[in-house]
Coordinates of C-alpha atoms and ligand atoms in Angstrom, one line a residue:
M1 CA 95.2 84.7 111.2
S2 CA 95.4 80.9 111.4
E3 CA 95.2 79.5 115.0
E4 CA 97.1 76.4 114.1
L5 CA 100.7 76.3 115.0
H6 CA 102.8 76.5 111.9
P7 CA 105.3 73.6 111.6
R8 CA 108.3 76.0 111.8
E9 CA 106.8 77.4 115.1
A10 CA 106.5 73.9 116.4
E11 CA 110.2 73.6 115.9
G12 CA 110.6 76.9 117.8
I13 CA 111.8 78.8 114.8
V14 CA 109.2 81.4 114.8
N15 CA 108.0 82.6 118.1
P16 CA 104.2 82.6 118.2
V17 CA 104.3 85.8 120.3
V18 CA 105.5 87.9 117.4
R19 CA 102.4 86.8 115.5
A20 CA 100.2 89.0 117.6
P21 CA 99.6 92.3 115.8
D22 CA 98.6 94.0 119.1
D23 CA 101.7 93.1 121.0
E24 CA 102.0 95.7 123.8
S25 CA 105.8 95.4 124.0
E26 CA 105.8 96.9 120.5
R27 CA 104.5 100.3 121.7
G28 CA 106.5 103.3 122.7
Q29 CA 105.8 105.6 125.7
D30 CA 103.2 107.5 123.8
G31 CA 101.3 104.3 123.1
R32 CA 102.0 104.4 119.4
R33 CA 103.4 101.3 117.5
L34 CA 107.2 101.5 117.2
D35 CA 108.5 101.8 113.7
H36 CA 111.0 99.2 112.5
A37 CA 111.7 99.4 108.9
E38 CA 113.7 102.3 107.6
G39 CA 111.9 104.6 105.4
T40 CA 108.7 102.8 105.5
S41 CA 107.4 104.2 108.7
K42 CA 104.7 106.2 107.0
P43 CA 101.7 103.9 106.5
I44 CA 101.7 103.6 102.8
K45 CA 98.1 103.3 101.5
A46 CA 97.7 99.5 101.6
P47 CA 96.7 98.1 98.2
A48 CA 93.3 96.5 98.6
Q49 CA 94.2 93.4 96.5
R50 CA 97.3 91.4 95.8
E51 CA 99.0 91.1 92.5
P52 CA 102.0 89.1 91.3
Q53 CA 105.3 91.0 91.9
P54 CA 106.8 92.2 88.6
R55 CA 110.4 90.9 88.2
G56 CA 113.3 92.9 86.9
A57 CA 115.1 93.3 83.6
K58 CA 116.0 90.2 81.6
I59 CA 119.7 89.6 81.6
R60 CA 121.1 88.1 78.4
G61 CA 124.9 88.1 78.9
D62 CA 126.4 91.3 77.6
R63 CA 123.5 92.2 75.4
P64 CA 122.1 95.7 76.2
I65 CA 119.6 95.8 79.0
D66 CA 116.1 96.6 77.8
Q67 CA 115.1 98.9 80.6
G68 CA 112.0 100.0 78.8
E69 CA 110.6 96.5 78.5
A70 CA 111.2 95.8 82.2
A71 CA 109.7 99.2 83.1
E72 CA 106.6 98.4 81.1
R73 CA 106.1 95.2 83.0
F74 CA 106.5 97.1 86.3
L75 CA 103.9 99.7 85.2
A76 CA 101.6 96.9 84.2
A77 CA 101.4 96.0 87.9
P78 CA 99.5 99.1 89.1
L79 CA 99.5 98.3 92.8
H80 CA 103.3 97.9 92.8
A81 CA 103.9 100.9 90.6
A82 CA 101.7 103.1 92.8
A83 CA 103.2 101.8 96.1
H84 CA 106.8 102.2 94.8
D85 CA 106.1 105.7 93.6
E86 CA 104.5 106.8 96.8
R87 CA 107.1 105.2 99.1
L88 CA 110.0 106.9 97.4
W89 CA 108.3 110.2 97.0
D90 CA 107.6 110.1 100.7
L91 CA 111.4 109.7 101.3
R92 CA 112.0 112.6 98.9
R93 CA 109.6 114.8 100.9
K94 CA 111.2 113.8 104.2
R95 CA 114.6 114.6 102.7
D96 CA 113.3 118.1 101.8
T97 CA 112.0 118.7 105.3
A98 CA 115.2 117.6 106.9
A99 CA 117.4 119.6 104.6
H100 CA 115.3 122.7 105.0
G101 CA 115.4 122.2 108.7
I102 CA 119.1 123.2 109.0
P103 CA 120.1 126.6 107.7
E104 CA 123.7 125.5 106.8
W105 CA 122.5 122.8 104.5
E106 CA 124.0 124.2 101.3
E107 CA 127.2 124.9 103.2
L108 CA 127.4 121.3 104.3
R109 CA 126.8 120.1 100.7
E110 CA 129.6 122.4 99.5
L111 CA 131.9 121.2 102.2
A112 CA 131.2 117.6 101.6
S113 CA 131.8 118.0 97.9
Q114 CA 135.1 119.8 98.5
I115 CA 136.3 117.2 101.0
K116 CA 135.6 114.4 98.5
Q117 CA 137.2 116.4 95.7
H118 CA 140.3 116.9 97.8
T119 CA 140.4 113.3 98.9
L120 CA 140.0 111.8 95.5
S121 CA 142.6 114.2 94.1
N122 CA 145.1 112.8 96.7
L123 CA 143.7 109.3 97.0
D124 CA 147.1 107.5 96.8
T125 CA 148.3 109.5 99.9
Y126 CA 145.2 108.9 101.9
L127 CA 145.0 105.2 101.0
E128 CA 148.6 104.7 102.3
Q129 CA 147.8 106.7 105.4
F130 CA 144.7 104.6 106.0
E131 CA 146.6 101.4 105.5
A132 CA 149.5 102.4 107.9
A133 CA 147.0 103.4 110.6
A134 CA 145.0 100.3 110.2
R135 CA 148.1 98.0 110.4
A136 CA 149.2 99.9 113.5
N137 CA 145.8 99.1 115.0
G138 CA 146.4 95.4 114.4
V139 CA 144.2 95.1 111.3
H140 CA 145.2 92.9 108.4
V141 CA 145.0 94.9 105.2
H142 CA 144.4 93.4 101.7
W143 CA 144.2 95.0 98.3
A144 CA 141.8 93.7 95.6
R145 CA 142.1 94.8 92.0
D146 CA 138.5 93.7 91.1
G147 CA 135.5 91.8 92.3
A148 CA 137.0 88.4 91.6
D149 CA 140.1 89.4 93.5
H150 CA 137.9 90.6 96.5
N151 CA 136.0 87.3 96.5
R152 CA 139.2 85.2 96.4
I153 CA 140.8 87.2 99.2
V154 CA 137.8 86.8 101.5
L155 CA 137.5 83.1 100.6
G156 CA 141.2 82.7 101.5
I157 CA 140.7 84.4 104.9
L158 CA 137.7 82.1 105.6
R159 CA 139.6 79.0 104.5
D160 CA 142.5 79.9 106.7
H161 CA 140.2 79.9 109.7
G162 CA 138.0 76.9 108.6
A163 CA 135.0 79.3 108.5
R164 CA 131.9 77.9 106.7
T165 CA 129.2 80.5 107.7
L166 CA 129.4 84.2 107.3
V167 CA 126.9 86.9 108.4
K168 CA 127.0 90.2 106.6
S169 CA 125.5 93.6 106.7
K170 CA 124.3 95.5 103.6
S171 CA 127.1 96.3 101.2
M172 CA 126.6 97.5 97.6
L173 CA 130.3 96.8 97.0
T174 CA 129.8 93.1 97.6
E175 CA 126.8 93.2 95.2
E176 CA 129.2 94.6 92.6
C177 CA 131.5 91.7 93.2
G178 CA 128.8 89.0 93.0
F179 CA 130.1 88.0 96.4
R180 CA 127.1 86.0 97.7
H181 CA 126.7 83.8 94.6
F182 CA 130.5 83.2 94.5
M183 CA 130.6 82.2 98.1
E184 CA 127.6 79.9 97.9
G185 CA 129.3 78.2 95.0
E186 CA 132.3 77.6 97.3
G187 CA 130.1 76.1 100.0
V188 CA 130.1 79.1 102.3
E189 CA 126.7 79.9 103.8
I190 CA 126.0 83.6 103.6
I191 CA 123.3 85.2 105.7
E192 CA 122.2 88.8 105.0
T193 CA 121.4 90.5 108.3
D194 CA 119.8 93.7 107.0
L195 CA 116.0 93.3 106.8
G196 CA 115.6 94.5 103.2
E197 CA 118.7 92.6 102.0
R198 CA 117.5 89.4 103.7
I199 CA 114.2 89.7 102.0
Q200 CA 116.0 90.0 98.7
Q201 CA 118.3 87.1 99.5
L202 CA 115.4 84.8 100.4
D203 CA 113.6 85.8 97.2
N204 CA 116.7 85.3 95.1
E205 CA 116.7 88.9 93.9
E206 CA 119.3 91.7 93.9
P207 CA 118.6 94.9 95.9
S208 CA 116.6 97.4 93.9
H209 CA 117.6 100.5 95.9
V210 CA 120.9 101.3 97.6
V211 CA 119.2 102.2 100.9
V212 CA 115.9 100.3 100.8
P213 CA 116.8 97.1 99.0
A214 CA 113.2 95.7 98.8
A215 CA 111.5 99.1 98.1
H216 CA 109.8 97.5 95.1
K217 CA 108.0 94.9 97.1
T218 CA 104.6 95.3 98.9
R219 CA 104.2 93.8 102.3
F220 CA 102.1 91.1 100.6
D221 CA 105.1 90.1 98.6
V222 CA 107.3 90.0 101.8
A223 CA 104.6 87.9 103.6
E224 CA 104.7 85.4 100.7
V225 CA 108.5 85.3 100.6
F226 CA 108.8 84.7 104.4
A227 CA 106.0 82.2 104.4
R228 CA 107.8 80.3 101.6
T229 CA 111.3 80.4 103.2
L230 CA 110.9 81.1 106.9
G231 CA 107.6 79.4 107.6
T232 CA 105.7 82.4 108.8
D233 CA 101.9 82.8 108.5
P234 CA 101.2 83.6 104.8
D235 CA 98.1 85.5 105.8
N236 CA 99.9 87.8 108.2
D237 CA 101.3 90.8 106.3
D238 CA 101.8 93.0 109.4
A239 CA 105.1 94.8 109.0
H240 CA 106.0 94.4 112.6
Y241 CA 105.3 90.7 112.6
L242 CA 107.3 90.3 109.4
A243 CA 110.3 92.3 110.7
E244 CA 110.3 90.5 114.0
S245 CA 110.1 87.1 112.3
Q246 CA 113.1 88.0 110.2
R247 CA 115.0 89.2 113.2
E248 CA 114.2 86.1 115.2
T249 CA 115.2 83.7 112.5
T250 CA 118.4 85.6 111.7
R251 CA 119.7 86.0 115.3
P252 CA 120.8 82.4 115.8
Y253 CA 122.9 82.7 112.6
I254 CA 124.6 85.8 114.0
L255 CA 125.3 84.1 117.3
N256 CA 126.8 81.1 115.7
A257 CA 128.5 82.4 112.6
D258 CA 132.2 81.7 112.0
A259 CA 132.8 85.1 110.4
G260 CA 131.1 88.5 109.9
L261 CA 131.5 91.0 107.1
T262 CA 130.3 94.6 106.7
G263 CA 130.6 97.2 104.1
C264 CA 131.9 100.7 104.8
N265 CA 130.3 104.1 104.6
F266 CA 133.4 106.1 105.5
A267 CA 137.1 105.0 106.0
V268 CA 139.0 107.6 108.0
A269 CA 142.6 107.9 106.8
E270 CA 144.1 109.4 110.0
T271 CA 142.8 106.7 112.3
G272 CA 142.4 103.7 110.1
T273 CA 138.7 103.5 111.2
V274 CA 135.8 102.0 109.2
V275 CA 132.5 103.7 109.9
T276 CA 129.1 102.1 109.0
C277 CA 125.7 103.7 109.3
T278 CA 122.6 101.4 109.8
N279 CA 119.2 101.7 111.3
E280 CA 119.0 98.1 112.5
G281 CA 122.3 97.7 114.3
N282 CA 123.1 94.7 112.1
A283 CA 126.5 96.0 111.1
D284 CA 127.5 96.0 114.8
L285 CA 126.3 92.5 115.2
S286 CA 127.8 91.2 112.0
G287 CA 131.1 92.8 112.8
N288 CA 131.4 92.3 116.5
V289 CA 129.8 88.9 117.4
P290 CA 131.9 86.5 115.2
K291 CA 135.6 86.2 116.1
L292 CA 136.6 86.7 112.5
Q293 CA 135.7 90.2 111.2
I294 CA 136.0 91.4 107.6
H295 CA 135.2 94.9 106.2
S296 CA 135.0 95.4 102.4
I297 CA 135.9 98.9 101.5
G298 CA 135.6 100.7 98.1
I299 CA 138.7 102.8 97.8
E300 CA 136.6 105.9 97.1
K301 CA 135.2 105.7 100.7
L302 CA 138.2 107.5 102.2
I303 CA 137.9 110.7 104.1
P304 CA 141.0 112.4 105.6
R305 CA 140.0 113.1 109.2
V306 CA 137.5 112.1 111.9
E307 CA 136.2 115.7 112.1
H308 CA 135.0 115.3 108.5
L309 CA 132.4 112.8 109.7
G310 CA 130.7 115.8 111.2
V311 CA 129.8 116.9 107.7
F312 CA 129.0 113.5 106.1
L313 CA 126.9 112.0 108.9
R314 CA 124.7 115.1 108.9
I315 CA 124.0 114.9 105.2
L316 CA 123.8 111.2 104.7
A317 CA 120.8 110.2 106.9
R318 CA 119.0 113.4 106.0
S319 CA 119.4 112.8 102.3
A320 CA 118.6 109.1 102.5
L321 CA 115.7 108.9 104.9
G322 CA 115.0 112.4 106.1
S323 CA 116.2 111.6 109.6
P324 CA 118.9 113.6 111.4
I325 CA 121.1 110.6 111.9
T326 CA 121.0 106.9 111.4
Q327 CA 120.1 104.8 114.5
Y328 CA 123.6 103.3 114.6
T329 CA 126.9 104.8 113.6
S330 CA 129.5 102.2 114.2
H331 CA 133.2 102.8 114.3
F332 CA 135.5 99.7 113.8
R333 CA 139.1 100.4 114.5
G334 CA 140.9 97.3 115.6
P335 CA 140.3 93.7 116.7
R336 CA 139.0 92.9 120.2
A337 CA 141.1 90.6 122.3
G338 CA 140.9 87.0 120.9
T339 CA 139.5 88.1 117.5
E340 CA 140.9 88.9 114.1
M341 CA 140.1 91.8 111.8
H342 CA 140.6 92.3 108.1
Y343 CA 140.1 95.1 105.7
V344 CA 139.8 94.4 102.0
L345 CA 140.3 97.6 99.9
V346 CA 138.7 97.2 96.5
D347 CA 139.3 99.0 93.3
N348 CA 137.0 97.2 90.8
G349 CA 137.2 100.0 88.2
R350 CA 137.4 102.9 90.5
A351 CA 141.0 103.9 89.6
A352 CA 140.0 103.8 85.9
R353 CA 136.9 106.0 86.7
L354 CA 139.1 108.4 88.5
G355 CA 140.9 108.9 85.2
M356 CA 137.7 109.7 83.3
E357 CA 137.6 113.4 82.9
E358 CA 133.8 113.7 82.6
F359 CA 132.8 111.0 85.1
W360 CA 135.4 110.9 87.9
T361 CA 133.3 113.1 90.3
S362 CA 130.8 110.2 90.4
L363 CA 133.3 108.7 92.9
K364 CA 132.1 111.3 95.4
C365 CA 128.8 109.4 95.8
I366 CA 128.0 108.4 99.4
R367 CA 125.1 106.1 98.3
C368 CA 122.3 108.0 100.0
G369 CA 119.8 107.1 97.3
A370 CA 118.3 110.7 97.1
C371 CA 118.8 110.9 93.4
M372 CA 116.8 107.7 93.0
N373 CA 113.9 108.9 95.2
T374 CA 113.5 112.1 93.2
C375 CA 113.9 110.5 89.8
P376 CA 110.5 110.1 88.0
V377 CA 111.9 107.3 85.8
Y378 CA 113.3 105.4 88.8
R379 CA 110.2 105.8 90.9
R380 CA 107.9 104.6 88.1
S381 CA 110.0 101.7 86.8
G382 CA 111.5 100.1 89.9
G383 CA 115.2 99.6 90.5
L384 CA 115.4 96.1 89.1
S385 CA 114.3 97.3 85.7
Y386 CA 117.9 98.7 85.2
G387 CA 119.4 95.2 85.4
A388 CA 122.5 96.5 87.1
T389 CA 123.9 96.8 90.6
Y390 CA 123.3 100.5 90.7
A391 CA 119.9 101.8 89.5
G392 CA 118.6 105.3 89.1
P393 CA 120.5 108.4 88.1
I394 CA 123.8 107.6 89.7
G395 CA 123.6 104.1 88.2
L396 CA 123.3 105.6 84.7
I397 CA 126.8 107.0 85.2
I398 CA 128.5 104.2 87.1
D399 CA 127.1 101.1 85.3
P400 CA 128.5 101.9 81.8
T401 CA 132.0 102.2 83.4
F402 CA 131.6 98.5 84.3
N403 CA 130.3 97.3 80.9
K404 CA 129.7 99.9 78.1
R405 CA 127.8 97.6 75.8
K406 CA 125.6 95.9 78.4
Y407 CA 124.6 99.2 80.1
S408 CA 124.6 101.3 76.9
T409 CA 120.8 101.9 77.1
L410 CA 120.7 103.1 80.6
P411 CA 121.9 106.8 80.2
F412 CA 118.8 107.2 77.9
S413 CA 116.5 106.3 80.8
S414 CA 116.3 109.8 82.1
T415 CA 114.1 112.9 81.5
M416 CA 117.2 115.1 82.2
N417 CA 115.1 117.3 84.5
G418 CA 118.2 117.8 86.8
S419 CA 116.3 117.0 90.0
C420 CA 119.0 114.4 90.8
T421 CA 121.7 117.0 90.7
N422 CA 119.7 119.4 92.9
V423 CA 119.3 116.9 95.7
C424 CA 122.7 115.2 95.6
P425 CA 124.4 116.0 98.9
V426 CA 127.9 115.9 97.4
K427 CA 126.9 118.1 94.5
I428 CA 127.6 115.6 91.7
N429 CA 126.5 117.1 88.3
I430 CA 124.5 113.9 87.7
H431 CA 122.3 114.9 84.8
E432 CA 125.3 116.5 82.9
Q433 CA 127.2 113.3 83.3
I434 CA 124.3 111.3 82.0
F435 CA 124.2 113.6 79.0
A436 CA 127.9 113.2 78.5
W437 CA 127.5 109.4 78.5
R438 CA 124.9 109.8 75.7
K439 CA 127.4 111.6 73.6
V440 CA 130.2 109.0 74.3
L441 CA 127.8 106.1 73.5
A442 CA 126.6 107.8 70.3
E443 CA 130.2 108.5 69.1
E444 CA 131.2 105.0 69.9
H445 CA 128.1 103.6 68.1
Q446 CA 126.9 101.9 71.2
I447 CA 123.3 102.7 70.5
P448 CA 120.8 100.7 68.4
M449 CA 120.9 101.3 64.6
L450 CA 117.3 102.4 64.5
K451 CA 118.0 105.1 67.2
Q452 CA 121.1 106.1 65.4
G453 CA 119.2 106.6 62.2
M454 CA 116.4 108.5 63.9
M455 CA 118.9 110.8 65.7
K456 CA 120.7 111.5 62.4
A457 CA 117.4 112.3 60.7
A458 CA 116.4 114.5 63.6
G459 CA 119.8 116.3 63.5
A460 CA 119.4 117.0 59.8
V461 CA 115.9 118.4 60.3
L462 CA 116.8 120.4 63.5
S463 CA 119.8 122.0 61.8
R464 CA 117.7 123.4 58.9
P465 CA 115.0 125.9 60.1
A466 CA 113.0 125.6 56.9
A467 CA 113.0 121.8 57.1
Y468 CA 112.1 122.0 60.8
R469 CA 109.1 124.2 60.2
A470 CA 107.9 122.0 57.4
A471 CA 108.2 118.9 59.6
I472 CA 106.3 120.6 62.4
G473 CA 103.6 121.7 60.0
A474 CA 103.3 118.2 58.6
A475 CA 103.2 116.6 62.0
D476 CA 100.4 119.0 63.2
S477 CA 98.4 118.3 60.1
A478 CA 98.9 114.6 60.5
L479 CA 97.8 114.7 64.2
K480 CA 94.6 116.4 63.1
V481 CA 93.6 113.9 60.4
L482 CA 95.2 110.6 61.0
P483 CA 93.1 107.8 62.7
R484 CA 94.1 106.9 66.2
F485 CA 95.6 103.5 65.3
A486 CA 98.0 105.3 62.9
V487 CA 99.3 107.7 65.6
Y488 CA 99.5 105.2 68.4
N489 CA 101.6 102.7 66.5
P490 CA 104.4 100.6 68.0
L491 CA 107.0 103.1 66.8
N492 CA 105.5 105.8 68.9
T493 CA 106.9 104.9 72.3
W494 CA 105.7 108.3 73.7
G495 CA 102.1 107.3 73.0
K496 CA 102.3 104.0 74.9
K497 CA 101.3 105.5 78.2
R498 CA 100.4 109.1 77.2
E499 CA 98.0 110.9 75.0
M500 CA 99.7 113.0 72.4
P501 CA 98.9 116.7 72.7
D502 CA 96.2 118.2 70.4
A503 CA 97.8 119.8 67.4
P504 CA 97.8 123.6 67.9
R505 CA 95.7 125.7 65.5
Q506 CA 98.9 127.7 64.7
S507 CA 102.6 127.1 65.4
F508 CA 104.4 129.6 67.6
H509 CA 106.6 130.6 64.6
A510 CA 103.5 131.3 62.5
W511 CA 102.0 133.3 65.3
Y512 CA 105.2 135.3 65.8
R513 CA 105.4 136.1 62.1
E514 CA 101.8 137.2 62.1
N515 CA 101.8 139.3 65.3
R516 CA 105.4 140.5 65.9
M517 CA 107.0 140.8 62.5
K518 CA 104.5 143.1 60.9
G519 CA 105.9 146.3 59.5
G520 CA 109.2 145.0 58.6
A521 CA 110.4 143.8 62.0
K522 CA 112.8 140.9 61.7
Ligands
SF4_1 S1 124.8 110.5 93.4 FE1 124.4 111.9 95.1 S2 122.2 111.7 95.5 FE2 122.8 109.9 94.3 S3 123.2 108.3 95.7 FE3 125.1 109.3 95.3 S4 125.4 110.9 96.9 FE4 123.2 110.3 96.9

């Protein structure tokens, strides 16, 4: 670690004390280091060397996202690919332990699913109840049709108060709306206060995971980003040092911001309350410190009563991080004396999704990220390879509802193993909906011509037993005799990262005929 004072330290921006990796104040009563970052508390095997961070999918307007190409680049960075896989699998294991730790787990899942089903089936009633309760509490309520409407409304609120700086906590809804970029274009300074989200903001990237936005980065990447943007020591990649540096540089913004904005985990209809769950307390700070307070709420976040929180709070943190509850569960109900509070209720395609027979239950999602952590495609390709606000299994369902052409490739980025459905705390039939999207996209010709042709050919072969058996026989023979370069050609995407299986001596069908159909058996 460099002894020289960094120029930003000389300005008092980064406290030199936090540079000490053995800071005793960072220890708990048992003498162990305190864990800061959510979900990364397990010491992930530190890669021995550094490697450049792979970037996400290339966005070319509305052209279909090439998730496979971005995944290939992610996999070509072995240290990142291994760390990402290990980190998320660790979350999956913690989720399993936490879920198995309470006998009523399946009952809670069923209850949560039914509460959401009921609420979504009566959404108009609950939205009106929520609005009336919020207004009675002194909250200003706004309705936004889409992302652009949301951004305009928030900008109007800020302009009415002459606000130029806004601190915000993590909100996937605002990511959907392109909020940060819009506001920066309007001259409003936005500061993300969640650690992972701040890392992504400083690196000019979108979040790659709904709970752990910078899950695809190694601590070397974070050290590089912070050194470049906050002036920290580029050689110090200690997670505590990095987290503390971020906190210290963000705190002055929170104390001086003109306005604060949070997302919403649950909106309670009977009380008009917005509930946020964080592990850093940054939603409390973003919401409570500035005098102007705004909460952006997706209309699907409604639950009828406060007692229902007892179900959702128990499943959310366990599913997301394997912890019994998040460190902070904040209830925002009305403005404090001398402050103003606004709710912006956002549709942005949700009402249309509610009308989609096969996909409407995706609105039950509580954004826990469990389906991502368990998905082998997500874990090995990184969230940014999807080129969309929502990555992983739930993203494959939601993203095409925003733009069918652009996200037409995503429902094919799944092995269909059903693990996502098994872990989903609100029992969304995720893999079945992914399959349903494939059918819709094929029927609407939203898949590449080559794939269409291959699927047609495969359909023709699979529907004729004799043709199928002949094709299998020919493929087995070819595998035995063809030279390697002919089998592992660019058309064989399966062979890019895998060895093809050895051709069996005999097909199952031939074996069955020989051993089970003797003597006239059919
Ligand atoms: S679909 Fe289910 S598992 Fe996936 S993020 Fe939503 S609630 Fe969690």
